[in-house]
mmCIF file of C-alpha atoms and ligand atoms in Angstrom:
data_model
loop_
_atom_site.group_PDB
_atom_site.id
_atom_site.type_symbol
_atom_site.label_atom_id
_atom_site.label_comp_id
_atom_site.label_asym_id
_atom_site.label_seq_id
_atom_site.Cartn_x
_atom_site.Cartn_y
_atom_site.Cartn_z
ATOM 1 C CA UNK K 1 74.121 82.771 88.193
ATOM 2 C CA UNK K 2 74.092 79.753 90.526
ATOM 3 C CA UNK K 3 75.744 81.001 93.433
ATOM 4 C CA UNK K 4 73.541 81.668 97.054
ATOM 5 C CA UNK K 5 74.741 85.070 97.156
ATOM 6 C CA UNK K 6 73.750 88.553 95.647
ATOM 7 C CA UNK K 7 75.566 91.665 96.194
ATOM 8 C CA UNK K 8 75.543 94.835 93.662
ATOM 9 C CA UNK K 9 77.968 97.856 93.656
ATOM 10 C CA UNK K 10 78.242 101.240 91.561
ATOM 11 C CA UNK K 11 81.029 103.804 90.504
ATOM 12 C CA UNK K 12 79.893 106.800 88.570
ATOM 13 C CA UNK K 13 81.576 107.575 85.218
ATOM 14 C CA UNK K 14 83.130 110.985 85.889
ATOM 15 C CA UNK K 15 86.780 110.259 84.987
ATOM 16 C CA UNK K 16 89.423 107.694 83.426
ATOM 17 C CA UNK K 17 89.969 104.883 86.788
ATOM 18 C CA UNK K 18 93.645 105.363 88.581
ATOM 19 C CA UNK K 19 95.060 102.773 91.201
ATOM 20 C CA UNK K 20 93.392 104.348 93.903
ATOM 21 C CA UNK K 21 89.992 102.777 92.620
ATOM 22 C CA UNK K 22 92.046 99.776 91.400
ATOM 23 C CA UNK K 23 93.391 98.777 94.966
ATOM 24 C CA UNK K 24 89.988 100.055 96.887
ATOM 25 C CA UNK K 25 87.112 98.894 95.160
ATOM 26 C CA UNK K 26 87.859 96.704 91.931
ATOM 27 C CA UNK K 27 90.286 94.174 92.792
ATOM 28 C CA UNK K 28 88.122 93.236 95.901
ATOM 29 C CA UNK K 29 85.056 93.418 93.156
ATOM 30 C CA UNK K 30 87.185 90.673 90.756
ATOM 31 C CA UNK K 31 87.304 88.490 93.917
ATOM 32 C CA UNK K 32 84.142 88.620 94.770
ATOM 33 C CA UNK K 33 82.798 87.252 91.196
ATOM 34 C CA UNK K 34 84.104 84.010 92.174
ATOM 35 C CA UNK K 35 82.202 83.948 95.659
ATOM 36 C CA UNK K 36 78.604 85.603 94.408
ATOM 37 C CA UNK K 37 75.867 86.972 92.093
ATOM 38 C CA UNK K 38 77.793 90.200 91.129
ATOM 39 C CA UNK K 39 75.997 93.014 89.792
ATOM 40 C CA UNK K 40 77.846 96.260 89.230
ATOM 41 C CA UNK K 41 76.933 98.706 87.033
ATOM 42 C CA UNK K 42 77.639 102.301 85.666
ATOM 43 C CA UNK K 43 76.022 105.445 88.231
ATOM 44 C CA UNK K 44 75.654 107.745 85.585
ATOM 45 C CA UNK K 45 71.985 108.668 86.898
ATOM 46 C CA UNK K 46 74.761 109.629 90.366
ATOM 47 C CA UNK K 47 77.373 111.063 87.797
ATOM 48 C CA UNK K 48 74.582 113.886 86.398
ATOM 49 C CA UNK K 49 73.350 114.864 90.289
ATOM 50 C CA UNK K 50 76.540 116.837 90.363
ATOM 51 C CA UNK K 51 77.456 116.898 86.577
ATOM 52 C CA UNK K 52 74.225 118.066 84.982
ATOM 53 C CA UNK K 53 75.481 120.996 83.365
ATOM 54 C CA UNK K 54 77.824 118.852 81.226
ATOM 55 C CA UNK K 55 76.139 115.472 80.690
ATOM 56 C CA UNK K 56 78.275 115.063 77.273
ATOM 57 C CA UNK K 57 80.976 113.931 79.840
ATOM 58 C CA UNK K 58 79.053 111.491 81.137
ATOM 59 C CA UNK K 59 78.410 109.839 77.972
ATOM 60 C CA UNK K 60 81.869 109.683 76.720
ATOM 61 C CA UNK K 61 82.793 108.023 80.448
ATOM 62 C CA UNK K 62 80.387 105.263 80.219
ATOM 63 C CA UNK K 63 82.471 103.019 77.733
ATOM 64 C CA UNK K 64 85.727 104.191 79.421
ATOM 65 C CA UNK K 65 84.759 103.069 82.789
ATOM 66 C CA UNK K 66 83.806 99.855 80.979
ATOM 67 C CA UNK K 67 86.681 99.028 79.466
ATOM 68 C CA UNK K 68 88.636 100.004 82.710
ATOM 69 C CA UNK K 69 86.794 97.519 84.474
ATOM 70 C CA UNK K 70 87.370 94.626 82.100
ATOM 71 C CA UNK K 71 91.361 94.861 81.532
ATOM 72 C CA UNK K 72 91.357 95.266 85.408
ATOM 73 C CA UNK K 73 89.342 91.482 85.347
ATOM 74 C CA UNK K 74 85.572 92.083 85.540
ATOM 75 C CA UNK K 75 84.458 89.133 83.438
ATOM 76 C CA UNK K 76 81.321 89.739 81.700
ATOM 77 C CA UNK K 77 80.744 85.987 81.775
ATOM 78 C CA UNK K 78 81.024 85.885 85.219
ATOM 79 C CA UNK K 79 78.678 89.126 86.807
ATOM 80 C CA UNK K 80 76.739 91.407 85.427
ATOM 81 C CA UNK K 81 77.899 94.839 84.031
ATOM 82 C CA UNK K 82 75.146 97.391 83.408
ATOM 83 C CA UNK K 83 74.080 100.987 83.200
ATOM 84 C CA UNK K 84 71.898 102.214 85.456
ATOM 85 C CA UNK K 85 69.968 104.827 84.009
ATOM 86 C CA UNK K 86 68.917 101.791 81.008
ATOM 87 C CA UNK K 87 67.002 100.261 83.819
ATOM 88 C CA UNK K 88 64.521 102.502 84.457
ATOM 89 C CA UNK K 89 62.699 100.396 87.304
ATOM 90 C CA UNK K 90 65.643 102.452 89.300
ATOM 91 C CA UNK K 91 63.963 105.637 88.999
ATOM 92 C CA UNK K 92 60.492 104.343 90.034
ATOM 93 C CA UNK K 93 62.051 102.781 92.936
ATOM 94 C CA UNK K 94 63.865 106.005 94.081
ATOM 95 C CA UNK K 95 60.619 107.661 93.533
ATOM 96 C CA UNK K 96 58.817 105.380 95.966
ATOM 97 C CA UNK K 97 61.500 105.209 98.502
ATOM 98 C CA UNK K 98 61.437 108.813 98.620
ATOM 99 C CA UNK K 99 58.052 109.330 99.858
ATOM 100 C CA UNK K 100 58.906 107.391 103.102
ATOM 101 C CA UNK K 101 62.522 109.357 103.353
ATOM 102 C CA UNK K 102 62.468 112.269 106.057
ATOM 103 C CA UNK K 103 64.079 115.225 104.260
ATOM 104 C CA UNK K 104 65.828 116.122 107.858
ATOM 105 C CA UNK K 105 67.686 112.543 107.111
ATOM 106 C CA UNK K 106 69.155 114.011 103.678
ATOM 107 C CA UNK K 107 70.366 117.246 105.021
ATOM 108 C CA UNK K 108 71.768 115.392 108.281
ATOM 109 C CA UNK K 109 73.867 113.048 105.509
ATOM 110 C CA UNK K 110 77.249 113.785 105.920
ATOM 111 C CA UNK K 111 78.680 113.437 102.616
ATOM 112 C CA UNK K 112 75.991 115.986 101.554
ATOM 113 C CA UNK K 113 77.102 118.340 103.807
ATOM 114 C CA UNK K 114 80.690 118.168 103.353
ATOM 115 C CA UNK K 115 80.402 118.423 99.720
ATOM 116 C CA UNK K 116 78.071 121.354 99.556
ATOM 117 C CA UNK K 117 80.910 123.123 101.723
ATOM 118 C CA UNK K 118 83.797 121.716 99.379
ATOM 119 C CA UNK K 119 83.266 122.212 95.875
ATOM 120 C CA UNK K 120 82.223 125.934 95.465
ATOM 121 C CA UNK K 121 82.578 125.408 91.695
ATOM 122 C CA UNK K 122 79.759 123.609 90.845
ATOM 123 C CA UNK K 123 75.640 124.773 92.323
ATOM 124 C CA UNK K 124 74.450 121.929 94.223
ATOM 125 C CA UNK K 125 71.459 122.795 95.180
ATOM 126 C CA UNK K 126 69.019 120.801 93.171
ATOM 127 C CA UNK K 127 67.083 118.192 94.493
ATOM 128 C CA UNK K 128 68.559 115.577 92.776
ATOM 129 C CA UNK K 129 71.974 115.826 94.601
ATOM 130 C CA UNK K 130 70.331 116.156 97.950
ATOM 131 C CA UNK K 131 67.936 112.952 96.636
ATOM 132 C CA UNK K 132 71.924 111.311 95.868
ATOM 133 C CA UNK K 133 71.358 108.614 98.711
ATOM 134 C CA UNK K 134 67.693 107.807 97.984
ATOM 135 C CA UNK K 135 68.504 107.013 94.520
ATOM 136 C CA UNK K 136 71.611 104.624 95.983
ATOM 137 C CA UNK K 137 69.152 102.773 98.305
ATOM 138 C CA UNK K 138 66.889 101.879 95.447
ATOM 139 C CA UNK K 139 69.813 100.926 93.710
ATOM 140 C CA UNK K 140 71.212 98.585 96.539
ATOM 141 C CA UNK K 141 67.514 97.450 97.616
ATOM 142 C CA UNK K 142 66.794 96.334 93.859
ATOM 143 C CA UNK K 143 68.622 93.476 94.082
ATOM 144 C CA UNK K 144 68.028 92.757 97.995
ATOM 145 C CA UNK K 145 71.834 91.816 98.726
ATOM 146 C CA UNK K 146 73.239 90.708 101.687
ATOM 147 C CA UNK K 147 76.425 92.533 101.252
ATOM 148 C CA UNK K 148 77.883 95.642 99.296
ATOM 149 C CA UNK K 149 81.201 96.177 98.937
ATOM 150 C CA UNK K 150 82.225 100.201 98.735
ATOM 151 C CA UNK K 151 84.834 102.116 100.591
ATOM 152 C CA UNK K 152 84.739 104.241 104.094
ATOM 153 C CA UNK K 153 83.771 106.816 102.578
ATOM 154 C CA UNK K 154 80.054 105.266 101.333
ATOM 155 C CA UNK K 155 79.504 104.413 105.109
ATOM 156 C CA UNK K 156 76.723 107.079 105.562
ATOM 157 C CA UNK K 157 74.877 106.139 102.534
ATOM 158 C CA UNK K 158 74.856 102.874 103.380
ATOM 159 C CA UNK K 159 73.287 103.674 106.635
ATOM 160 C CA UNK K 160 70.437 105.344 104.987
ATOM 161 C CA UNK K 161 69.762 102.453 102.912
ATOM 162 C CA UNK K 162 69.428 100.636 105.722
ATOM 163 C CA UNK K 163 67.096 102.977 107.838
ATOM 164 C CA UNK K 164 65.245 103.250 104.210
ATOM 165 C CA UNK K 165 64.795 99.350 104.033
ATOM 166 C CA UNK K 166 63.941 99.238 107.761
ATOM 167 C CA UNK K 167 61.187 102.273 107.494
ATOM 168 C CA UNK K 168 59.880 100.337 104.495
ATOM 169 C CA UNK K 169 59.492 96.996 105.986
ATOM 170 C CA UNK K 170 57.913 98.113 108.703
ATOM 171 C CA UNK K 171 55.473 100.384 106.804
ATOM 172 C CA UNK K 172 54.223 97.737 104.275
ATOM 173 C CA UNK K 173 55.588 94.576 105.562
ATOM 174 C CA UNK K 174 58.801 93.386 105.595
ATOM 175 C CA UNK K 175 60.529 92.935 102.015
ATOM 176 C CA UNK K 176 64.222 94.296 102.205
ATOM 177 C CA UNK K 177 66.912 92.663 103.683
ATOM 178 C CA UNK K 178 69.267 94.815 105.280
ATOM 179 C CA UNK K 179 72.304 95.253 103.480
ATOM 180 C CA UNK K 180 75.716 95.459 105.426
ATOM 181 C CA UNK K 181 79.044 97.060 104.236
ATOM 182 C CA UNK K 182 82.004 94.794 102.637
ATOM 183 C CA UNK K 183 84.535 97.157 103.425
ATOM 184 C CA UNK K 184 87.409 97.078 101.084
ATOM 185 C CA UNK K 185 90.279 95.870 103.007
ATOM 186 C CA UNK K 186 92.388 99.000 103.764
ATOM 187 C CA UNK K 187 94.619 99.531 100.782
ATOM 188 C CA UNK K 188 96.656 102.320 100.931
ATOM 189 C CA UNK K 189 97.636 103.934 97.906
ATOM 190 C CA UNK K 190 98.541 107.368 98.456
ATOM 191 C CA UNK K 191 98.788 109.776 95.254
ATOM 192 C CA UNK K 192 101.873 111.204 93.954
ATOM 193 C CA UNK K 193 102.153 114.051 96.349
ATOM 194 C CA UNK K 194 101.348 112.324 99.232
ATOM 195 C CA UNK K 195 97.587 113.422 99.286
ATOM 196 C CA UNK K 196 94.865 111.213 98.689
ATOM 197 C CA UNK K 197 95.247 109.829 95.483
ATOM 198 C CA UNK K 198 92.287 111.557 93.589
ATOM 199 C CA UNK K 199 91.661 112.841 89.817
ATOM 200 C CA UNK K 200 91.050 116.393 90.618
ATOM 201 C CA UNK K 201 94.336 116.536 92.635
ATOM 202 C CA UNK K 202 96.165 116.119 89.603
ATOM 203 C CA UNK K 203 98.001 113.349 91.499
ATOM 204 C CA UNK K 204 97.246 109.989 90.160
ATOM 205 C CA UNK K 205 98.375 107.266 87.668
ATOM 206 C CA UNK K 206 95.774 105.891 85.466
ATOM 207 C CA UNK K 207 95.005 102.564 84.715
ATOM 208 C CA UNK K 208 95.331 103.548 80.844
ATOM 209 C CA UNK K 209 98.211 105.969 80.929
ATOM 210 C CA UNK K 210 101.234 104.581 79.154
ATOM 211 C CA UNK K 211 104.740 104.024 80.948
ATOM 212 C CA UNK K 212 106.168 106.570 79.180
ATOM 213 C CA UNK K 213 103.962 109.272 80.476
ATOM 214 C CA UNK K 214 103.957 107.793 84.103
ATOM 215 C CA UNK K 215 108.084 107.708 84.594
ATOM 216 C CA UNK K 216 108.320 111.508 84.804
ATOM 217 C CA UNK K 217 105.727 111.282 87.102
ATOM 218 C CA UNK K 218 107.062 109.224 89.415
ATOM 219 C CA UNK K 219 111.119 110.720 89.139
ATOM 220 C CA UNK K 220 109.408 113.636 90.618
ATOM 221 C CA UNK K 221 107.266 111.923 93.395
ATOM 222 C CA UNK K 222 107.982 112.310 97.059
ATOM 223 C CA UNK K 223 109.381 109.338 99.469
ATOM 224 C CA UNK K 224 111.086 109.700 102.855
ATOM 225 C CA UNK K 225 111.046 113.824 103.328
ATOM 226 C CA UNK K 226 113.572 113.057 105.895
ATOM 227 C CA UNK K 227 116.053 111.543 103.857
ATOM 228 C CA UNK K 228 117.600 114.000 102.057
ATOM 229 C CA UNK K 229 120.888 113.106 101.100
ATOM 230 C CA UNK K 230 121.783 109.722 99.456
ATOM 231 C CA UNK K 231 123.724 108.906 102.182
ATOM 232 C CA UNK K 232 120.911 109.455 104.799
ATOM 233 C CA UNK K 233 119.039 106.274 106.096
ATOM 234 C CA UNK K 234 115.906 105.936 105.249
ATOM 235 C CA UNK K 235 112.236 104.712 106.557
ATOM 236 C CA UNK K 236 110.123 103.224 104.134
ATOM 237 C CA UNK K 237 107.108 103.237 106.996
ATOM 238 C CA UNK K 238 106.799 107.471 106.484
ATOM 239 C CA UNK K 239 107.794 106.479 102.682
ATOM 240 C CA UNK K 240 105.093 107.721 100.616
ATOM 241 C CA UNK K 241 106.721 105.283 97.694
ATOM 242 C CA UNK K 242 107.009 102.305 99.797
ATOM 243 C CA UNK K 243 103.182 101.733 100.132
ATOM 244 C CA UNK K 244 103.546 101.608 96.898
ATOM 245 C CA UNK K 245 105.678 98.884 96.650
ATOM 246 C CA UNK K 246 103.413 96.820 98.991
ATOM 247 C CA UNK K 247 100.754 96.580 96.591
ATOM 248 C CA UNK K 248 102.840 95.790 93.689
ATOM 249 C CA UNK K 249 106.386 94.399 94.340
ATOM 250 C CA UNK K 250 107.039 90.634 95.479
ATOM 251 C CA UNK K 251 107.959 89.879 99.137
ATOM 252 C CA UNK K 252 111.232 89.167 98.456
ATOM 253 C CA UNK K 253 112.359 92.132 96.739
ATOM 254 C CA UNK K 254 110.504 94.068 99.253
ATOM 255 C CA UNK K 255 112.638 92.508 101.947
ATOM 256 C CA UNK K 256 116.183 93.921 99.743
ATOM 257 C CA UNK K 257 114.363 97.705 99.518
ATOM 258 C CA UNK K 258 113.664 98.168 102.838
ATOM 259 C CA UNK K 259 117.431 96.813 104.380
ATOM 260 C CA UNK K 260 118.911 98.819 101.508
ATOM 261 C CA UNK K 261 116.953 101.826 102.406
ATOM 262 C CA UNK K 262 117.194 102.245 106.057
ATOM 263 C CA UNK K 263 120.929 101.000 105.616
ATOM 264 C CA UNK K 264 121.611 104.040 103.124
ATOM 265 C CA UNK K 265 122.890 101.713 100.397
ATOM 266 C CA UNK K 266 120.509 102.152 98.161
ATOM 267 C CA UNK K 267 119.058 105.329 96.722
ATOM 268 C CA UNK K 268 115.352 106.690 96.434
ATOM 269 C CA UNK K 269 116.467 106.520 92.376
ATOM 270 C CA UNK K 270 117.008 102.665 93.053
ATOM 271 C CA UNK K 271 113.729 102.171 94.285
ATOM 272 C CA UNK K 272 112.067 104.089 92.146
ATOM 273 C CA UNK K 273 113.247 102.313 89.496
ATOM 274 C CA UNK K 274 112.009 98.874 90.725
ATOM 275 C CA UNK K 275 108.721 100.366 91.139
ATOM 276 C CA UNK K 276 108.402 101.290 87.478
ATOM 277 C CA UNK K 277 109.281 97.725 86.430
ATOM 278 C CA UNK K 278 106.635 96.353 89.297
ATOM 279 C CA UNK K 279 103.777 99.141 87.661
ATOM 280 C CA UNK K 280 105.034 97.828 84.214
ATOM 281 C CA UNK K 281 104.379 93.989 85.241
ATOM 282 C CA UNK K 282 101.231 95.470 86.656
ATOM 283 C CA UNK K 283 100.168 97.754 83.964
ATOM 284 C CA UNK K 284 100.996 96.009 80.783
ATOM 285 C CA UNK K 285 98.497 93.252 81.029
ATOM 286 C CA UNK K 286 95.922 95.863 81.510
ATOM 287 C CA UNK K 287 97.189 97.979 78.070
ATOM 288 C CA UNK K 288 97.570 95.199 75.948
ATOM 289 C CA UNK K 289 94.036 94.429 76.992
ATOM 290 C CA UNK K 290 92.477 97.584 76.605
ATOM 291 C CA UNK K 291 93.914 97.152 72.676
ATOM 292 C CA UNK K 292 92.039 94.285 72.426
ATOM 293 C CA UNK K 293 89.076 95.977 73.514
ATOM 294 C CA UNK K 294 89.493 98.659 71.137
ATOM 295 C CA UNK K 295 89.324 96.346 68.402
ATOM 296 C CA UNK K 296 86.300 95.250 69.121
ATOM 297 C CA UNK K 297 84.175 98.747 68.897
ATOM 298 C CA UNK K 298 80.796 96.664 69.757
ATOM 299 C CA UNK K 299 82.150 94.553 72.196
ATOM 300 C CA UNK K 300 81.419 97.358 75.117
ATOM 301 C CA UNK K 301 77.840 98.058 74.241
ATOM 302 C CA UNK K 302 77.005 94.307 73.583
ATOM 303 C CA UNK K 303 78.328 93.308 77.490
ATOM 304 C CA UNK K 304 76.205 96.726 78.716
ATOM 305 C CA UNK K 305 72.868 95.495 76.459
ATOM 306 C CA UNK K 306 73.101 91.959 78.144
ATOM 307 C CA UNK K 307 73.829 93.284 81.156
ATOM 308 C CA UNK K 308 71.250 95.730 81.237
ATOM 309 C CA UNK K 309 68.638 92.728 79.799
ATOM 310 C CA UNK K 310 69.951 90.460 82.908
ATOM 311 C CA UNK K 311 69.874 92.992 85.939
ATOM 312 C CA UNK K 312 65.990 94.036 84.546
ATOM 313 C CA UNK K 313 64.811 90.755 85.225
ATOM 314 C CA UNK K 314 66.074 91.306 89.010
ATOM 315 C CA UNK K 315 65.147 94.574 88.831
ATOM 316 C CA UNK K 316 61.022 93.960 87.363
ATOM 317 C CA UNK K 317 60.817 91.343 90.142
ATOM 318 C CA UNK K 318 61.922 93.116 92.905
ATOM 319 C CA UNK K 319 59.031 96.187 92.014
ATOM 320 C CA UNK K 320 56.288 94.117 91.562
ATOM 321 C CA UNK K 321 56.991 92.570 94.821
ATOM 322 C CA UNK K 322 57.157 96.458 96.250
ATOM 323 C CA UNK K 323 54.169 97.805 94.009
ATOM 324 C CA UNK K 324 52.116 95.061 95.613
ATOM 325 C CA UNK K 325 53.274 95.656 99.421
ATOM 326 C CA UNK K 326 52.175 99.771 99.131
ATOM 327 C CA UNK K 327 48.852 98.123 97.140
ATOM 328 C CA UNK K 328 50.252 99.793 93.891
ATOM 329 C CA UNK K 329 49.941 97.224 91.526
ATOM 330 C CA UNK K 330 46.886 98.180 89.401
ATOM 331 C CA UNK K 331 45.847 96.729 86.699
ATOM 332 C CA UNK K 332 45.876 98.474 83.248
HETATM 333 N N1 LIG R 1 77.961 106.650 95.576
HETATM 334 C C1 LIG R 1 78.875 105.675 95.073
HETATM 335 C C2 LIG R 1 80.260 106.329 94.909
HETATM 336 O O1 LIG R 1 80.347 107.511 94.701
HETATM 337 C C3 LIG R 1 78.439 105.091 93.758
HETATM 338 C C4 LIG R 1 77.183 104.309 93.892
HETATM 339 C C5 LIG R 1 75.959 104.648 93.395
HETATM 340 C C6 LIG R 1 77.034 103.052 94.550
HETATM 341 N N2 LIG R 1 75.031 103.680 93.704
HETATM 342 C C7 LIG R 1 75.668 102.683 94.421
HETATM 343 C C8 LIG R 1 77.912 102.210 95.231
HETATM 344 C C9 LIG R 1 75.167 101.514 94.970
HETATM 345 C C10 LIG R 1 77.415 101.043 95.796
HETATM 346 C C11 LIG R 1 76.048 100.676 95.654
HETATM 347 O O2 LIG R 1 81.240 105.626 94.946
#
């Protein structure tokens, strides 16, 4: 861990990873491995703010999100992949941070808001979830990064971390560096329907789901809705397939589609078909990895243990600097 820069990222382990989180958070994660200190690591303390009533899940999703990572190209040699709840200095940092965080900021948090109007399945009304954005700050701060790469969507948190780090340092000193947002660049990978591609829309392809399962799947999956007859032209820029293509089929090929679409010589069952051999080229890599993987049952928990061992030493460094800026630091 030689290079100048540190950032850190999360996902929380709620659900088998689809191209969605592929094309907008871990391919730009693989790249950045090369450029910096990468630390990313499994939110499952996140996961059981909303999920608390079934924390089973959780557990079975920690490996799985694992092993998606790695056959998508998260090298264990090269960052560090951990869990967050197995380093605990997290929970004393979110415990600290919270004492400086206005309550008024948490309910003003826009995420929280939304999804306490959204999901009417699930009681959200414990402290923890509110607390969601205190516990990511303490998670970002831990490893003082310059940079965090998330999605849009983490925008507000992010902010909060900030105001958090700025409230600190000018409480007991300065200590955290402001993090800023790597945004993904905008990938657009629509799901199946047309909707955002998401797991509880029932509208995604998996990163582990075999061909076979995915073909159906995508026979039945919208494209132009204009083009309704074979012999219609049609636009592959309202396409909900064609994005599709951009992500996954070569330039050239690309080039044929689109003249062969909007020329009406070539069929939506055409293109689909060349998209099932691009997700193949893109997919089997990924499968015949994941068997690997499974070969190995240790291999999972022995990255998480040394990851876990690595991001502590950050992690104890970073509180005693904080312990000793409040004046906490007493001796036993
Ligand atoms: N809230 C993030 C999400 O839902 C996950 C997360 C938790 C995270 N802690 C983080 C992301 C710290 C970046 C940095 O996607």
């Amino acid at each position: 861990m030689s290079l100048p820069l540190r950032t850190v990222s999360g996902m929380r382990p709620t659900g088998p990873l689809h191209l969605g989180h592929y094309f907008g958070a871990i391919k730009n994660w693989v790249a950045l491995q090369d450029e910096m200190q990468c630390l990313y690591f499994v939110a499952d303390w996140h996961a059981l703010t909303s999920e608390f009533e079934d924390p089973q899940r959780i557990r079975e999703f920690v490996p799985e999100l694992v092993k998606d990572w790695i056959v998508s190209g998260l090298d264990p040699e090269k960052c560090v992949i951990f869990q967050q709840s197995m380093v605990k200095e997290h929970a004393e940092l979110t415990l600290l941070l919270s004492m400086i965080t206005p309550v008024s900021w948490l309910e003003r948090n826009p995420t929280y808001k939304e999804q306490q109007q959204e999901i009417t399945t699930k009681d959200l009304s414990n402290f923890g979830f509110l607390g969601y954005p205190v516990l990511m700050a303490a998670d970002i701060l831990m490893y003082r990064p310059k940079w965090v790469p998330v999605g849009q969507d983490q925008l507000p948190h992010l902010e909060l971390t900030r105001e958090i780090a700025r409230r600190f340092n000018s409480l007991y000193g300065g200590y955290f560096p402001e993090p800023e947002a790597r945004l993904t660049p905008a990938a657009k990978c629509p799901g199946l329907d047309g909707r955002k591609m998401s797991k509880s829309y029932g509208n995604s392809i998996m990163l582990r789901e075999p061909l076979e399962e995915i073909a159906p799947k995508v026979r039945g999956m919208f494209t132009d809705k204009n083009r309704l007859r074979r012999s219609d032209p049609g636009n592959p820029s309202v396409c909900n397939l064609y994005p599709y293509h951009e992500l996954m089929t070569d330039a050239a090929t690309r080039e044929e589609i689109c003249k062969g679409c909007t020329s009406a010589t070539f069929g939506c069952v055409d293109c689909k078909k060349i998209f099932m051999q691009s997700l193949a080229r893109f997919l089997e890599p990924l499968h015949e990895r994941r068997a690997e993987l499974e070969k190995n049952p240790d291999f999972v928990q022995d990255v998480l243990s040394d990851g876990n061992k690595r991001a502590r030493v950050v992690a104890r460094e970073t509180m005693e600097g904080v312990r000793e800026r409040i004046g906490f630091n007493f001796k036993e």
